[in-house]
Amino acid sequence: FRASYEASMHGKSGVEMDTYMETAVFLQISNSSAILIFSARTVGFFFSTMPAWQLLFSTLLGQVIINGWILLFAGTLIDKMLFSDVVRVWIYDIAWLLILDVVKMAAEALWDKIKPWEIEHNPALIKKAQEKRINRRLSNSLLVTNMGEVKRKSFRKTGSSVRLE
């Protein structure tokens, strides 16, 4: 890894990146994008809740294929990587994922303190809830608005008519 880094970063100007370094960058991007899904789906640390089995399975399957390919079958397009370098890439990705989780939780805590009240209290939804409450109150009211309806309901319940004075 060190020789590849030196050749890519301190070699001739205008030369392509060393293929071993390209493979390491590809692995880092592949791993981090796959595991970032776990961070984005929760408000806490990525390991604090279990994801749906479909998400877990598809992510793990993709990473097993890519990591296995890089370790065992890589050829002309990308270089095979040493197991120790693959482990280093994983450690790097997980460390940054933990840092991103801490930043995510800090940003959320800050946002909860400074966000406008209206964001949590949507006026349209509040109005709709108030209208439902008013309608429930009117339908449960003791004030008689339709005397014919009251008589029909009374007759259905008792089987006889009620005389209202």
Tab-separated table of C-alpha atoms in Angstrom:
chain	number	residue	atom	x	y	z
A	1	PHE	CA	0.000	0.000	0.000
A	2	ARG	CA	2.784	2.420	0.912
A	3	ALA	CA	4.598	1.961	-2.444
A	4	SER	CA	1.338	2.463	-4.327
A	5	TYR	CA	0.610	5.612	-2.338
A	6	GLU	CA	4.071	7.023	-2.996
A	7	ALA	CA	3.857	6.251	-6.713
A	8	SER	CA	0.418	7.853	-6.985
A	9	MET	CA	0.953	10.929	-4.851
A	10	HIS	CA	4.621	11.727	-5.299
A	11	GLY	CA	5.355	10.241	-8.733
A	12	LYS	CA	5.402	12.025	-12.061
A	13	SER	CA	2.876	14.768	-12.543
A	14	GLY	CA	0.032	13.947	-14.931
A	15	VAL	CA	0.347	10.175	-14.515
A	16	GLU	CA	-2.675	8.042	-13.616
A	17	MET	CA	-3.092	6.728	-10.107
A	18	ASP	CA	-1.468	3.378	-9.396
A	19	THR	CA	-3.979	0.539	-9.908
A	20	TYR	CA	-3.484	-0.800	-6.373
A	21	MET	CA	-4.356	2.650	-5.026
A	22	GLU	CA	-7.359	2.824	-7.372
A	23	THR	CA	-8.529	-0.535	-6.021
A	24	ALA	CA	-8.180	0.696	-2.433
A	25	VAL	CA	-10.160	3.840	-3.253
A	26	PHE	CA	-12.835	1.748	-5.008
A	27	LEU	CA	-13.111	-0.543	-1.981
A	28	GLN	CA	-13.301	2.391	0.399
A	29	ILE	CA	-16.098	4.028	-1.614
A	30	SER	CA	-17.973	0.749	-2.004
A	31	ASN	CA	-17.787	-0.117	1.692
A	32	SER	CA	-18.609	3.360	2.950
A	33	SER	CA	-21.597	3.837	0.639
A	34	ALA	CA	-23.013	0.459	1.649
A	35	ILE	CA	-22.631	0.932	5.393
A	36	LEU	CA	-23.736	4.576	5.269
A	37	ILE	CA	-27.235	3.204	4.611
A	38	PHE	CA	-27.228	1.837	8.172
A	39	SER	CA	-26.370	5.260	9.588
A	40	ALA	CA	-28.958	7.115	7.524
A	41	ARG	CA	-31.838	4.929	8.691
A	42	THR	CA	-31.540	5.657	12.410
A	43	VAL	CA	-31.262	8.695	14.679
A	44	GLY	CA	-28.651	7.066	16.913
A	45	PHE	CA	-25.568	4.997	16.209
A	46	PHE	CA	-25.811	2.781	13.129
A	47	PHE	CA	-25.582	-0.358	15.281
A	48	SER	CA	-28.254	0.736	17.788
A	49	THR	CA	-31.168	-0.837	15.916
A	50	MET	CA	-31.489	-3.868	13.685
A	51	PRO	CA	-32.304	-3.036	10.065
A	52	ALA	CA	-34.859	-4.956	8.049
A	53	TRP	CA	-33.480	-8.323	7.008
A	54	GLN	CA	-33.785	-7.403	3.322
A	55	LEU	CA	-31.571	-4.345	3.770
A	56	LEU	CA	-29.052	-6.243	5.857
A	57	PHE	CA	-28.949	-9.167	3.426
A	58	SER	CA	-28.545	-7.064	0.279
A	59	THR	CA	-25.852	-4.884	1.831
A	60	LEU	CA	-23.881	-7.831	3.193
A	61	LEU	CA	-24.210	-9.764	-0.059
A	62	GLY	CA	-22.894	-6.825	-2.059
A	63	GLN	CA	-19.940	-6.330	0.252
A	64	VAL	CA	-19.076	-10.040	0.348
A	65	ILE	CA	-19.036	-10.108	-3.464
A	66	ILE	CA	-16.917	-6.957	-3.823
A	67	ASN	CA	-14.485	-7.772	-1.013
A	68	GLY	CA	-14.157	-11.372	-2.174
A	69	TRP	CA	-13.533	-10.250	-5.734
A	70	ILE	CA	-10.820	-7.830	-4.626
A	71	LEU	CA	-9.164	-10.434	-2.411
A	72	LEU	CA	-9.418	-13.466	-4.704
A	73	PHE	CA	-10.323	-12.771	-8.316
A	74	ALA	CA	-9.058	-9.289	-9.241
A	75	GLY	CA	-7.021	-9.120	-12.404
A	76	THR	CA	-6.416	-6.596	-15.139
A	77	LEU	CA	-9.010	-3.954	-14.325
A	78	ILE	CA	-8.176	-3.775	-10.616
A	79	ASP	CA	-5.384	-5.230	-8.500
A	80	LYS	CA	-5.767	-7.916	-5.883
A	81	MET	CA	-5.414	-6.414	-2.454
A	82	LEU	CA	-3.688	-7.875	0.548
A	83	PHE	CA	-5.994	-9.013	3.336
A	84	SER	CA	-4.297	-6.596	5.753
A	85	ASP	CA	-5.019	-3.660	3.416
A	86	VAL	CA	-8.670	-4.675	3.084
A	87	VAL	CA	-8.906	-4.759	6.892
A	88	ARG	CA	-7.338	-1.283	7.047
A	89	VAL	CA	-9.927	0.054	4.612
A	90	TRP	CA	-12.724	-1.457	6.736
A	91	ILE	CA	-11.293	0.044	9.936
A	92	TYR	CA	-11.031	3.421	8.210
A	93	ASP	CA	-14.650	3.219	6.976
A	94	ILE	CA	-16.087	2.144	10.320
A	95	ALA	CA	-14.116	4.810	12.198
A	96	TRP	CA	-15.476	7.517	9.911
A	97	LEU	CA	-18.966	6.066	10.147
A	98	LEU	CA	-18.806	6.417	13.938
A	99	ILE	CA	-17.580	10.012	13.576
A	100	LEU	CA	-20.426	10.763	11.148
A	101	ASP	CA	-22.930	9.271	13.613
A	102	VAL	CA	-21.673	11.541	16.383
A	103	VAL	CA	-21.904	14.566	14.065
A	104	LYS	CA	-25.413	13.463	12.974
A	105	MET	CA	-26.618	13.183	16.581
A	106	ALA	CA	-25.029	16.519	17.554
A	107	ALA	CA	-26.636	18.246	14.557
A	108	GLU	CA	-30.007	16.757	15.405
A	109	ALA	CA	-29.737	17.868	19.051
A	110	LEU	CA	-28.811	21.378	17.921
A	111	TRP	CA	-31.653	21.456	15.392
A	112	ASP	CA	-34.147	20.386	18.060
A	113	LYS	CA	-33.119	23.429	20.113
A	114	ILE	CA	-33.220	26.044	17.332
A	115	LYS	CA	-35.931	24.904	14.918
A	116	PRO	CA	-39.020	27.073	14.609
A	117	TRP	CA	-42.095	25.957	16.533
A	118	GLU	CA	-44.183	25.942	13.332
A	119	ILE	CA	-42.189	23.065	11.825
A	120	GLU	CA	-43.463	20.639	14.444
A	121	HIS	CA	-46.933	22.178	14.493
A	122	ASN	CA	-48.208	22.266	10.924
A	123	PRO	CA	-51.085	24.788	10.822
A	124	ALA	CA	-53.070	22.783	8.259
A	125	LEU	CA	-52.937	19.634	10.374
A	126	ILE	CA	-53.786	21.532	13.543
A	127	LYS	CA	-56.826	23.120	11.847
A	128	LYS	CA	-58.023	19.723	10.627
A	129	ALA	CA	-57.685	18.247	14.137
A	130	GLN	CA	-59.602	21.203	15.617
A	131	GLU	CA	-62.410	20.767	13.077
A	132	LYS	CA	-62.695	17.073	13.986
A	133	ARG	CA	-62.822	17.998	17.669
A	134	ILE	CA	-65.559	20.580	17.034
A	135	ASN	CA	-67.574	18.074	14.974
A	136	ARG	CA	-67.296	15.500	17.755
A	137	ARG	CA	-68.467	18.063	20.292
A	138	LEU	CA	-71.428	19.024	18.153
A	139	SER	CA	-72.481	15.434	17.569
A	140	ASN	CA	-72.201	14.675	21.299
A	141	SER	CA	-73.969	17.850	22.307
A	142	LEU	CA	-77.122	17.828	24.411
A	143	LEU	CA	-78.489	20.668	22.353
A	144	VAL	CA	-81.119	19.360	19.989
A	145	THR	CA	-80.693	20.683	16.483
A	146	ASN	CA	-82.931	18.252	14.604
A	147	MET	CA	-85.933	17.121	16.606
A	148	GLY	CA	-87.051	14.578	13.989
A	149	GLU	CA	-83.692	12.778	14.175
A	150	VAL	CA	-83.871	12.645	17.976
A	151	LYS	CA	-87.322	11.017	17.793
A	152	ARG	CA	-86.206	8.437	15.237
A	153	LYS	CA	-83.148	7.485	17.307
A	154	SER	CA	-85.271	7.236	20.442
A	155	PHE	CA	-87.853	5.045	18.726
A	156	ARG	CA	-85.185	2.687	17.353
A	157	LYS	CA	-83.650	2.214	20.788
A	158	THR	CA	-86.817	1.688	22.816
A	159	GLY	CA	-89.358	0.606	20.252
A	160	SER	CA	-91.773	3.354	21.304
A	161	SER	CA	-91.951	7.019	20.587
A	162	VAL	CA	-90.764	9.587	23.077
A	163	ARG	CA	-92.810	12.624	23.765
A	164	LEU	CA	-90.696	15.734	23.983
A	165	GLU	CA	-92.327	18.758	25.567
